[in-house]
Amino acid sequence: MPKLILVRHGQSQWNLENRFTGWWDVNLTDQGVAEAKAAGVLLKDRGVLPTRAFTSLQTRAILTLHLALEQAGRLWIPEIKDWRLNERHYGGLTGLDKQETREKHGDEQVHIWRRSFDVPPPEMEAGSPFDLASDPRYAGIDIPRTESLKLTIERVLPYWESAILPVLTSGETVIISAHGNSLRALVKHLSGISDDDITGLEIPTGQPIIYDFDDKMVPGTRYYLKDA
């Protein structure tokens, strides 16, 4: 039966520094590298071997995928990178220290920006140090100025339906290495989680989540591979 593996990238430098990251490209920490490798070892040890891979255009997710696949002996499988699996765009919050932002705007406002379903942060201003308009990986892409979780879902799910689900339906074991919010979008859809409840779901770094699909492509209950 088809099997889906979801992996959030290992700890990034800005995870460690407690900064809003979004679409900005940061690398993994040493801990993040270790988390990614451990995910691959777990896949190999449990015999859950991916045959196709999808990831975003962001280094932390790509590197997590490669480190995990290397440990699992699967670095050779086909992979596709697409911006629609990118992290949620944090707009004008990008690069800011989360605690300093709370002190400036108040806990309640920051909580709304971070955890509400459909309220996006302030838009990123053109010419911001974190403006990606000149980044060659996004040439021809209408880069968002900010995104709520709702807006993130609106780009992730069509890509899931058009590009990933057909591969899964053909019987492949698919791994998606992505980000906290792009993976929350998928988990919300696959597990039927409400708009209110999804805001409280945390996706831990480097921990493979598994969905087993039946012959009608109905996903079973998600579980962490470490608990299987």
PDB file of C-alpha atoms in Angstrom:
ATOM      1  CA  MET A   1       0.000   0.000   0.000  1.00  0.00           C
ATOM      2  CA  PRO A   2       1.206   3.555  -0.656  1.00  0.00           C
ATOM      3  CA  LYS A   3       3.047   5.185   2.228  1.00  0.00           C
ATOM      4  CA  LEU A   4       3.704   8.895   2.832  1.00  0.00           C
ATOM      5  CA  ILE A   5       6.594  10.156   4.959  1.00  0.00           C
ATOM      6  CA  LEU A   6       6.551  13.762   6.181  1.00  0.00           C
ATOM      7  CA  VAL A   7       9.711  15.251   7.692  1.00  0.00           C
ATOM      8  CA  ARG A   8      10.122  18.780   8.984  1.00  0.00           C
ATOM      9  CA  HIS A   9      13.680  20.006   8.439  1.00  0.00           C
ATOM     10  CA  GLY A  10      16.141  19.703  11.302  1.00  0.00           C
ATOM     11  CA  GLN A  11      16.794  22.647  13.590  1.00  0.00           C
ATOM     12  CA  SER A  12      17.846  25.716  11.590  1.00  0.00           C
ATOM     13  CA  GLN A  13      20.102  28.557  12.671  1.00  0.00           C
ATOM     14  CA  TRP A  14      17.125  30.881  13.091  1.00  0.00           C
ATOM     15  CA  ASN A  15      15.164  28.239  15.001  1.00  0.00           C
ATOM     16  CA  LEU A  16      18.080  28.312  17.417  1.00  0.00           C
ATOM     17  CA  GLU A  17      18.174  32.122  17.471  1.00  0.00           C
ATOM     18  CA  ASN A  18      14.370  32.327  17.941  1.00  0.00           C
ATOM     19  CA  ARG A  19      13.844  34.477  14.842  1.00  0.00           C
ATOM     20  CA  PHE A  20      10.986  34.494  12.323  1.00  0.00           C
ATOM     21  CA  THR A  21      12.361  32.730   9.252  1.00  0.00           C
ATOM     22  CA  GLY A  22       9.661  32.135   6.634  1.00  0.00           C
ATOM     23  CA  TRP A  23      11.060  32.183   3.105  1.00  0.00           C
ATOM     24  CA  TRP A  24      14.509  33.438   4.122  1.00  0.00           C
ATOM     25  CA  ASP A  25      17.153  30.829   3.408  1.00  0.00           C
ATOM     26  CA  VAL A  26      19.069  29.710   6.485  1.00  0.00           C
ATOM     27  CA  ASN A  27      21.103  26.589   7.055  1.00  0.00           C
ATOM     28  CA  LEU A  28      20.876  23.788   9.575  1.00  0.00           C
ATOM     29  CA  THR A  29      22.655  23.873  12.921  1.00  0.00           C
ATOM     30  CA  ASP A  30      24.842  20.980  13.977  1.00  0.00           C
ATOM     31  CA  GLN A  31      21.839  19.707  15.917  1.00  0.00           C
ATOM     32  CA  GLY A  32      19.714  20.028  12.779  1.00  0.00           C
ATOM     33  CA  VAL A  33      22.213  17.967  10.800  1.00  0.00           C
ATOM     34  CA  ALA A  34      22.141  15.307  13.515  1.00  0.00           C
ATOM     35  CA  GLU A  35      18.315  15.301  13.504  1.00  0.00           C
ATOM     36  CA  ALA A  36      18.220  14.845   9.735  1.00  0.00           C
ATOM     37  CA  LYS A  37      20.713  11.986   9.839  1.00  0.00           C
ATOM     38  CA  ALA A  38      18.820  10.327  12.695  1.00  0.00           C
ATOM     39  CA  ALA A  39      15.627  10.486  10.634  1.00  0.00           C
ATOM     40  CA  GLY A  40      17.380   8.606   7.834  1.00  0.00           C
ATOM     41  CA  VAL A  41      18.754   5.985  10.202  1.00  0.00           C
ATOM     42  CA  LEU A  42      15.251   5.458  11.574  1.00  0.00           C
ATOM     43  CA  LEU A  43      13.825   5.039   8.064  1.00  0.00           C
ATOM     44  CA  LYS A  44      16.467   2.417   7.274  1.00  0.00           C
ATOM     45  CA  ASP A  45      16.091   0.590  10.591  1.00  0.00           C
ATOM     46  CA  ARG A  46      12.290   0.384  10.238  1.00  0.00           C
ATOM     47  CA  GLY A  47      12.448  -0.626   6.581  1.00  0.00           C
ATOM     48  CA  VAL A  48      10.491   2.427   5.437  1.00  0.00           C
ATOM     49  CA  LEU A  49      12.423   3.196   2.275  1.00  0.00           C
ATOM     50  CA  PRO A  50      11.224   6.085   0.105  1.00  0.00           C
ATOM     51  CA  THR A  51      11.166   5.700  -3.661  1.00  0.00           C
ATOM     52  CA  ARG A  52      10.264   9.308  -4.599  1.00  0.00           C
ATOM     53  CA  ALA A  53      11.038  12.609  -2.887  1.00  0.00           C
ATOM     54  CA  PHE A  54       9.596  16.118  -2.816  1.00  0.00           C
ATOM     55  CA  THR A  55      10.987  19.175  -1.071  1.00  0.00           C
ATOM     56  CA  SER A  56      10.906  22.967  -1.119  1.00  0.00           C
ATOM     57  CA  LEU A  57      13.394  25.421  -2.622  1.00  0.00           C
ATOM     58  CA  GLN A  58      14.870  26.181   0.802  1.00  0.00           C
ATOM     59  CA  THR A  59      18.281  24.896   1.867  1.00  0.00           C
ATOM     60  CA  ARG A  60      17.238  23.608   5.293  1.00  0.00           C
ATOM     61  CA  ALA A  61      14.603  21.308   3.803  1.00  0.00           C
ATOM     62  CA  ILE A  62      16.735  20.186   0.849  1.00  0.00           C
ATOM     63  CA  LEU A  63      19.714  19.401   3.068  1.00  0.00           C
ATOM     64  CA  THR A  64      17.514  17.551   5.566  1.00  0.00           C
ATOM     65  CA  LEU A  65      16.187  15.423   2.710  1.00  0.00           C
ATOM     66  CA  HIS A  66      19.660  14.633   1.389  1.00  0.00           C
ATOM     67  CA  LEU A  67      21.125  13.814   4.796  1.00  0.00           C
ATOM     68  CA  ALA A  68      18.199  11.533   5.622  1.00  0.00           C
ATOM     69  CA  LEU A  69      18.272   9.796   2.251  1.00  0.00           C
ATOM     70  CA  GLU A  70      22.023   9.290   2.504  1.00  0.00           C
ATOM     71  CA  GLN A  71      21.650   7.529   5.851  1.00  0.00           C
ATOM     72  CA  ALA A  72      18.791   5.427   4.463  1.00  0.00           C
ATOM     73  CA  GLY A  73      20.820   4.451   1.379  1.00  0.00           C
ATOM     74  CA  ARG A  74      18.319   6.258  -0.838  1.00  0.00           C
ATOM     75  CA  LEU A  75      20.179   9.311  -2.085  1.00  0.00           C
ATOM     76  CA  TRP A  76      19.668   8.057  -5.642  1.00  0.00           C
ATOM     77  CA  ILE A  77      15.844   8.300  -5.749  1.00  0.00           C
ATOM     78  CA  PRO A  78      14.165  10.928  -7.968  1.00  0.00           C
ATOM     79  CA  GLU A  79      13.373  14.207  -6.243  1.00  0.00           C
ATOM     80  CA  ILE A  80      11.384  17.300  -7.156  1.00  0.00           C
ATOM     81  CA  LYS A  81      11.842  20.744  -5.596  1.00  0.00           C
ATOM     82  CA  ASP A  82       8.977  23.242  -5.655  1.00  0.00           C
ATOM     83  CA  TRP A  83       8.377  26.625  -4.014  1.00  0.00           C
ATOM     84  CA  ARG A  84       4.841  25.617  -3.070  1.00  0.00           C
ATOM     85  CA  LEU A  85       6.319  23.442  -0.326  1.00  0.00           C
ATOM     86  CA  ASN A  86       8.176  26.449   1.109  1.00  0.00           C
ATOM     87  CA  GLU A  87       7.573  27.630   4.644  1.00  0.00           C
ATOM     88  CA  ARG A  88       4.822  30.160   5.300  1.00  0.00           C
ATOM     89  CA  HIS A  89       5.978  33.678   4.386  1.00  0.00           C
ATOM     90  CA  TYR A  90       6.242  35.734   7.578  1.00  0.00           C
ATOM     91  CA  GLY A  91       6.164  39.064   5.771  1.00  0.00           C
ATOM     92  CA  GLY A  92       7.469  42.019   7.758  1.00  0.00           C
ATOM     93  CA  LEU A  93       8.276  39.777  10.725  1.00  0.00           C
ATOM     94  CA  THR A  94      11.008  37.971   8.775  1.00  0.00           C
ATOM     95  CA  GLY A  95      14.331  38.170  10.593  1.00  0.00           C
ATOM     96  CA  LEU A  96      12.903  39.614  13.811  1.00  0.00           C
ATOM     97  CA  ASP A  97      13.626  38.128  17.221  1.00  0.00           C
ATOM     98  CA  LYS A  98      10.381  36.600  18.483  1.00  0.00           C
ATOM     99  CA  GLN A  99      10.767  37.797  22.075  1.00  0.00           C
ATOM    100  CA  GLU A 100      11.667  41.340  21.015  1.00  0.00           C
ATOM    101  CA  THR A 101       8.622  41.330  18.735  1.00  0.00           C
ATOM    102  CA  ARG A 102       6.425  40.338  21.693  1.00  0.00           C
ATOM    103  CA  GLU A 103       7.865  43.162  23.760  1.00  0.00           C
ATOM    104  CA  LYS A 104       7.188  45.649  20.956  1.00  0.00           C
ATOM    105  CA  HIS A 105       3.736  44.526  19.814  1.00  0.00           C
ATOM    106  CA  GLY A 106       2.443  42.593  22.826  1.00  0.00           C
ATOM    107  CA  ASP A 107       1.978  38.874  23.413  1.00  0.00           C
ATOM    108  CA  GLU A 108      -1.600  38.841  22.137  1.00  0.00           C
ATOM    109  CA  GLN A 109      -0.812  40.457  18.781  1.00  0.00           C
ATOM    110  CA  VAL A 110       2.191  38.208  18.150  1.00  0.00           C
ATOM    111  CA  HIS A 111       0.140  35.165  19.113  1.00  0.00           C
ATOM    112  CA  ILE A 112      -2.480  36.184  16.531  1.00  0.00           C
ATOM    113  CA  TRP A 113       0.159  36.589  13.830  1.00  0.00           C
ATOM    114  CA  ARG A 114       1.771  33.252  14.677  1.00  0.00           C
ATOM    115  CA  ARG A 115      -1.209  31.077  15.507  1.00  0.00           C
ATOM    116  CA  SER A 116      -4.396  32.436  13.973  1.00  0.00           C
ATOM    117  CA  PHE A 117      -5.647  30.543  10.956  1.00  0.00           C
ATOM    118  CA  ASP A 118      -6.326  33.434   8.608  1.00  0.00           C
ATOM    119  CA  VAL A 119      -4.666  36.624   9.959  1.00  0.00           C
ATOM    120  CA  PRO A 120      -1.330  37.232   8.192  1.00  0.00           C
ATOM    121  CA  PRO A 121       1.555  39.256   9.639  1.00  0.00           C
ATOM    122  CA  PRO A 122       2.262  42.741   8.223  1.00  0.00           C
ATOM    123  CA  GLU A 123       3.451  42.668   4.626  1.00  0.00           C
ATOM    124  CA  MET A 124       7.147  42.762   3.824  1.00  0.00           C
ATOM    125  CA  GLU A 125       8.138  46.112   2.374  1.00  0.00           C
ATOM    126  CA  ALA A 126       9.780  46.207  -1.046  1.00  0.00           C
ATOM    127  CA  GLY A 127      13.516  46.631  -0.669  1.00  0.00           C
ATOM    128  CA  SER A 128      13.587  44.960   2.731  1.00  0.00           C
ATOM    129  CA  PRO A 129      16.902  43.225   3.519  1.00  0.00           C
ATOM    130  CA  PHE A 130      14.876  39.999   3.303  1.00  0.00           C
ATOM    131  CA  ASP A 131      13.144  40.801   0.009  1.00  0.00           C
ATOM    132  CA  LEU A 132      13.666  37.841  -2.355  1.00  0.00           C
ATOM    133  CA  ALA A 133      12.738  39.623  -5.592  1.00  0.00           C
ATOM    134  CA  SER A 134      16.272  39.189  -6.961  1.00  0.00           C
ATOM    135  CA  ASP A 135      16.726  35.571  -5.793  1.00  0.00           C
ATOM    136  CA  PRO A 136      17.166  33.470  -8.971  1.00  0.00           C
ATOM    137  CA  ARG A 137      15.304  30.484  -7.514  1.00  0.00           C
ATOM    138  CA  TYR A 138      12.104  32.555  -7.532  1.00  0.00           C
ATOM    139  CA  ALA A 139      12.443  34.019 -11.016  1.00  0.00           C
ATOM    140  CA  GLY A 140       8.982  34.273 -12.562  1.00  0.00           C
ATOM    141  CA  ILE A 141       7.220  33.461  -9.273  1.00  0.00           C
ATOM    142  CA  ASP A 142       4.792  35.921  -7.701  1.00  0.00           C
ATOM    143  CA  ILE A 143       6.467  35.970  -4.286  1.00  0.00           C
ATOM    144  CA  PRO A 144       3.967  36.603  -1.496  1.00  0.00           C
ATOM    145  CA  ARG A 145       4.429  39.684   0.699  1.00  0.00           C
ATOM    146  CA  THR A 146       3.023  37.786   3.691  1.00  0.00           C
ATOM    147  CA  GLU A 147       0.976  34.647   4.385  1.00  0.00           C
ATOM    148  CA  SER A 148      -1.410  33.278   6.950  1.00  0.00           C
ATOM    149  CA  LEU A 149      -1.716  29.528   7.428  1.00  0.00           C
ATOM    150  CA  LYS A 150      -4.872  29.725   5.301  1.00  0.00           C
ATOM    151  CA  LEU A 151      -2.936  31.294   2.418  1.00  0.00           C
ATOM    152  CA  THR A 152      -0.171  28.714   2.821  1.00  0.00           C
ATOM    153  CA  ILE A 153      -2.739  25.929   2.522  1.00  0.00           C
ATOM    154  CA  GLU A 154      -4.110  27.550  -0.641  1.00  0.00           C
ATOM    155  CA  ARG A 155      -0.776  26.966  -2.419  1.00  0.00           C
ATOM    156  CA  VAL A 156       0.217  23.659  -0.804  1.00  0.00           C
ATOM    157  CA  LEU A 157      -2.976  21.665  -1.394  1.00  0.00           C
ATOM    158  CA  PRO A 158      -3.286  22.247  -5.165  1.00  0.00           C
ATOM    159  CA  TYR A 159       0.338  21.113  -5.495  1.00  0.00           C
ATOM    160  CA  TRP A 160      -0.421  18.048  -3.374  1.00  0.00           C
ATOM    161  CA  GLU A 161      -3.395  17.187  -5.578  1.00  0.00           C
ATOM    162  CA  SER A 162      -1.683  17.772  -8.915  1.00  0.00           C
ATOM    163  CA  ALA A 163       1.906  16.635  -8.338  1.00  0.00           C
ATOM    164  CA  ILE A 164       2.306  14.462  -5.243  1.00  0.00           C
ATOM    165  CA  LEU A 165      -0.925  12.495  -4.892  1.00  0.00           C
ATOM    166  CA  PRO A 166      -0.688  10.943  -8.393  1.00  0.00           C
ATOM    167  CA  VAL A 167       2.810   9.639  -7.575  1.00  0.00           C
ATOM    168  CA  LEU A 168       1.562   8.226  -4.281  1.00  0.00           C
ATOM    169  CA  THR A 169      -1.448   6.654  -6.007  1.00  0.00           C
ATOM    170  CA  SER A 170       0.870   4.811  -8.402  1.00  0.00           C
ATOM    171  CA  GLY A 171       2.188   2.867  -5.402  1.00  0.00           C
ATOM    172  CA  GLU A 172       5.352   4.801  -4.591  1.00  0.00           C
ATOM    173  CA  THR A 173       6.636   5.439  -1.067  1.00  0.00           C
ATOM    174  CA  VAL A 174       6.867   9.237  -1.018  1.00  0.00           C
ATOM    175  CA  ILE A 175       8.928  11.388   1.333  1.00  0.00           C
ATOM    176  CA  ILE A 176       8.242  15.112   1.681  1.00  0.00           C
ATOM    177  CA  SER A 177      10.909  17.167   3.425  1.00  0.00           C
ATOM    178  CA  ALA A 178       9.425  20.561   4.152  1.00  0.00           C
ATOM    179  CA  HIS A 179       8.553  23.033   6.894  1.00  0.00           C
ATOM    180  CA  GLY A 180       6.377  23.450   9.957  1.00  0.00           C
ATOM    181  CA  ASN A 181       3.554  25.282   8.213  1.00  0.00           C
ATOM    182  CA  SER A 182       3.605  23.624   4.791  1.00  0.00           C
ATOM    183  CA  LEU A 183       3.462  20.271   6.593  1.00  0.00           C
ATOM    184  CA  ARG A 184       0.684  21.509   8.890  1.00  0.00           C
ATOM    185  CA  ALA A 185      -1.256  22.292   5.710  1.00  0.00           C
ATOM    186  CA  LEU A 186      -0.909  18.682   4.573  1.00  0.00           C
ATOM    187  CA  VAL A 187      -1.637  17.193   8.001  1.00  0.00           C
ATOM    188  CA  LYS A 188      -4.750  19.372   8.306  1.00  0.00           C
ATOM    189  CA  HIS A 189      -6.020  18.012   5.013  1.00  0.00           C
ATOM    190  CA  LEU A 190      -5.056  14.364   5.511  1.00  0.00           C
ATOM    191  CA  SER A 191      -6.222  14.101   9.121  1.00  0.00           C
ATOM    192  CA  GLY A 192      -9.307  16.273   8.744  1.00  0.00           C
ATOM    193  CA  ILE A 193      -8.266  18.762  11.427  1.00  0.00           C
ATOM    194  CA  SER A 194     -10.468  21.846  11.928  1.00  0.00           C
ATOM    195  CA  ASP A 195      -9.347  25.423  11.308  1.00  0.00           C
ATOM    196  CA  ASP A 196      -9.341  26.065  15.055  1.00  0.00           C
ATOM    197  CA  ASP A 197      -7.506  22.904  16.079  1.00  0.00           C
ATOM    198  CA  ILE A 198      -4.748  23.091  13.462  1.00  0.00           C
ATOM    199  CA  THR A 199      -3.387  26.276  15.026  1.00  0.00           C
ATOM    200  CA  GLY A 200      -2.328  24.267  18.087  1.00  0.00           C
ATOM    201  CA  LEU A 201      -0.553  21.492  16.186  1.00  0.00           C
ATOM    202  CA  GLU A 202       3.230  21.479  16.433  1.00  0.00           C
ATOM    203  CA  ILE A 203       5.358  19.535  13.950  1.00  0.00           C
ATOM    204  CA  PRO A 204       8.678  18.612  15.608  1.00  0.00           C
ATOM    205  CA  THR A 205      11.930  18.900  13.654  1.00  0.00           C
ATOM    206  CA  GLY A 206      13.476  15.761  12.209  1.00  0.00           C
ATOM    207  CA  GLN A 207      10.747  13.311  13.277  1.00  0.00           C
ATOM    208  CA  PRO A 208       9.247  11.291  10.392  1.00  0.00           C
ATOM    209  CA  ILE A 209       5.446  11.244  10.376  1.00  0.00           C
ATOM    210  CA  ILE A 210       3.822   8.373   8.495  1.00  0.00           C
ATOM    211  CA  TYR A 211       0.503   7.988   6.687  1.00  0.00           C
ATOM    212  CA  ASP A 212      -0.462   4.584   5.312  1.00  0.00           C
ATOM    213  CA  PHE A 213      -3.057   4.692   2.528  1.00  0.00           C
ATOM    214  CA  ASP A 214      -5.569   1.967   1.707  1.00  0.00           C
ATOM    215  CA  ASP A 215      -6.470   0.741  -1.790  1.00  0.00           C
ATOM    216  CA  LYS A 216      -8.986   3.597  -2.129  1.00  0.00           C
ATOM    217  CA  MET A 217      -6.274   6.138  -1.224  1.00  0.00           C
ATOM    218  CA  VAL A 218      -7.847   6.929   2.128  1.00  0.00           C
ATOM    219  CA  PRO A 219      -5.119   7.821   4.646  1.00  0.00           C
ATOM    220  CA  GLY A 220      -5.004   6.063   7.981  1.00  0.00           C
ATOM    221  CA  THR A 221      -4.224   7.698  11.292  1.00  0.00           C
ATOM    222  CA  ARG A 222      -0.890   9.506  11.230  1.00  0.00           C
ATOM    223  CA  TYR A 223       1.846   8.286  13.511  1.00  0.00           C
ATOM    224  CA  TYR A 224       5.465   8.991  14.311  1.00  0.00           C
ATOM    225  CA  LEU A 225       7.802   6.368  12.917  1.00  0.00           C
ATOM    226  CA  LYS A 226       9.710   6.283  16.211  1.00  0.00           C
ATOM    227  CA  ASP A 227       6.526   5.044  17.902  1.00  0.00           C
ATOM    228  CA  ALA A 228       5.748   2.320  15.355  1.00  0.00           C
TER     229      ALA A 228
END
